[in-house]
Amino acid sequence: MDSDKNKGPKSSVTTAKAARAQYYLLFAVFVIATCGLIYELIAGTLASYLLGDSVMQFSTIIGVYLFSMGIGSWLSKYLDGDLLKWFIRIEILVGWIGGISAPLLFTVFEFVTSFRVVLYAMVSLTGILVGLEIPLLMRILQNKVEFKDLVSRVFTFDYIGALLASIIFPLVLVPYLGLIRTTLFFGVINISVAALLLYKFKETARYRKYYYGYVLVSISILLIGMVFAEKIQKFSETLAYQDTIIYSESTPYQRIVITKNNRELRLYLNGNLQFSSADEYRYHEALIHPAAQYFTEPVSVLVLGGGDGLAVRELLKYKNVRDITLVDLDPAMTRLFTQNRLLSQLNDQSLKDKKVHVINEDAFVWLKTKAMKSYQLIVVDFPDPSNYSIGKLYSNVFYKELYKVLDTNGLAVVQSTSPFIARKSFWCINHTLASVGFTVIPYHAYIPSFGEWGYAMVSKGRQLLHAQLPDSLKFIDNSSLSTLMRFPPDMGEIHTDINKLNNQVLVHYFENEWSPYVH
């Protein structure tokens, strides 16, 4: 009886310790899932930034990462002996590889000729290591939890961690930490889990001090990297851009970089040149004045995109412009071009004008749900259709909404990429506009920074009977207008499919035509 009584408390203590050990390991599963998906998302985002914002980048990154996890899971069967020790080693290694991935890839981008080899090697190595971890943890837990509970608990914590990562990545990590600081931070988290298991499991006592040294050094280096993350980012960008970077910012939507030399300012979004101050007036005069000149009556204007305020600057040259509604997704862009002295000088303080009302929303959603009136003039100045999220803004569904808010006697103009480099893309935009009922007048202009650039002026059949250009223009005049409408044979119309939401054929055209010009 006495011996049985003595077993009771010991048994309960043992059970409590086993329960604690189980939850420490399940917490490790949660961290592994969160960190692993973060590394995967960062690799896809970084590839899009550096190689072109394309669905191809995310698709291949996800495929390679998941395949590598499968390899890691298969290799885990060859790890024997002290499984907890193996897990701690791998966790430290994952923290290192995942933690340095973004700073390393940003830095080597300009030095290696086969960047994709380095990128997929990093993705593969990270995937293999993460793939090793879950099977190892399940083998460690197999004597502590019934099999049915083991599987359900491990995968529950795994999926919860993945959900958390997918939510905080776009909402918190990219806008507030940036890609480099995020990878370093989650590297610290991975290694901290290794430290926690070293501390909580008594069987690690014989090698605990040895691995504490690795943990301390690793965390210290990654934390130092976090402190200097912005300098690492700027160093990598100085390698990518020829001119001095005077401003850079990561927003929830894009990476904004402004460079300056003795001659010009340049704006880059996700590494793609948007304008040069040396010749942007050519682009914006060609965008605005062929359509705006036809109005003598008071007009309400809608500008979709164009957060730099340069199109608005040109519109304000017309006294009959009554009001301008500017809808641009990124508040950081409109704020920058309102508050920065150099940039607000470039747009002549246009975004501060009392006629201008700025709305920071998705143009697709706003046009479909919140556009409350019709407009006599609409300017569509979106980035090129390099991915599906932008490609939807060139679709027949979007243009149907545009048709609804354009006044019966109104005009709209759409920037339409290069008819020389991206001939199919240009005519696809024109054909898609025509498919929803617009009368389309394509035209083009030469912009030194970009080459031949295309536009589409559309109406519901308005007769263009009057033209009156402002006196202050540097590029467009009455004699040059007619030449903009003429297309030589190498830019002439060709057959294309219509860009629809369910096929996004324009994105495929664009990628194929511009891919030879991507770094």
Tab-separated table of N, CA and C in Angstrom, residues 283 414-419 426 443-445 452-456 487:
chain	number	residue	atom	x	y	z
A	283	TYR	N	5.778	62.234	-71.834
A	283	TYR	CA	4.797	61.186	-71.531
A	283	TYR	C	3.482	61.800	-71.066
A	414	VAL	N	-6.070	55.877	-71.957
A	414	VAL	CA	-5.457	54.770	-71.223
A	414	VAL	C	-4.008	54.633	-71.664
A	415	GLN	N	-3.058	54.672	-70.726
A	415	GLN	CA	-1.669	54.360	-71.101
A	415	GLN	C	-1.605	52.890	-71.454
A	416	SER	N	-0.872	52.564	-72.513
A	416	SER	CA	-1.039	51.229	-73.106
A	416	SER	C	0.276	50.543	-73.467
A	417	THR	N	1.348	50.810	-72.753
A	417	THR	CA	2.679	50.233	-72.921
A	417	THR	C	3.241	50.520	-74.327
A	418	SER	N	4.355	49.907	-74.660
A	418	SER	CA	5.060	50.243	-75.898
A	418	SER	C	4.514	49.472	-77.102
A	419	PRO	N	4.067	50.170	-78.156
A	419	PRO	CA	3.598	49.458	-79.356
A	419	PRO	C	4.741	48.892	-80.190
A	426	PHE	N	0.056	46.076	-76.619
A	426	PHE	CA	-0.565	47.353	-76.974
A	426	PHE	C	-1.890	47.141	-77.690
A	443	TYR	N	-2.771	55.914	-80.349
A	443	TYR	CA	-1.712	56.823	-80.762
A	443	TYR	C	-0.454	56.523	-79.956
A	444	HIS	N	0.641	57.153	-80.317
A	444	HIS	CA	1.921	56.866	-79.656
A	444	HIS	C	2.796	58.114	-79.667
A	445	ALA	N	3.789	58.105	-78.788
A	445	ALA	CA	4.740	59.219	-78.710
A	445	ALA	C	6.100	58.658	-78.329
A	452	GLU	N	9.327	54.284	-77.952
A	452	GLU	CA	7.962	54.536	-78.400
A	452	GLU	C	6.966	54.059	-77.338
A	453	TRP	N	6.022	54.949	-77.000
A	453	TRP	CA	5.041	54.586	-75.968
A	453	TRP	C	3.634	54.792	-76.491
A	454	GLY	N	2.737	53.911	-76.061
A	454	GLY	CA	1.407	53.896	-76.637
A	454	GLY	C	0.307	54.354	-75.694
A	455	TYR	N	-0.764	54.857	-76.300
A	455	TYR	CA	-1.942	55.331	-75.577
A	455	TYR	C	-3.175	54.950	-76.384
A	456	ALA	N	-4.307	54.933	-75.707
A	456	ALA	CA	-5.584	54.718	-76.388
A	456	ALA	C	-6.575	55.766	-75.895
A	487	PHE	N	0.855	54.971	-87.437
A	487	PHE	CA	1.676	53.842	-86.993
A	487	PHE	C	2.426	53.252	-88.186
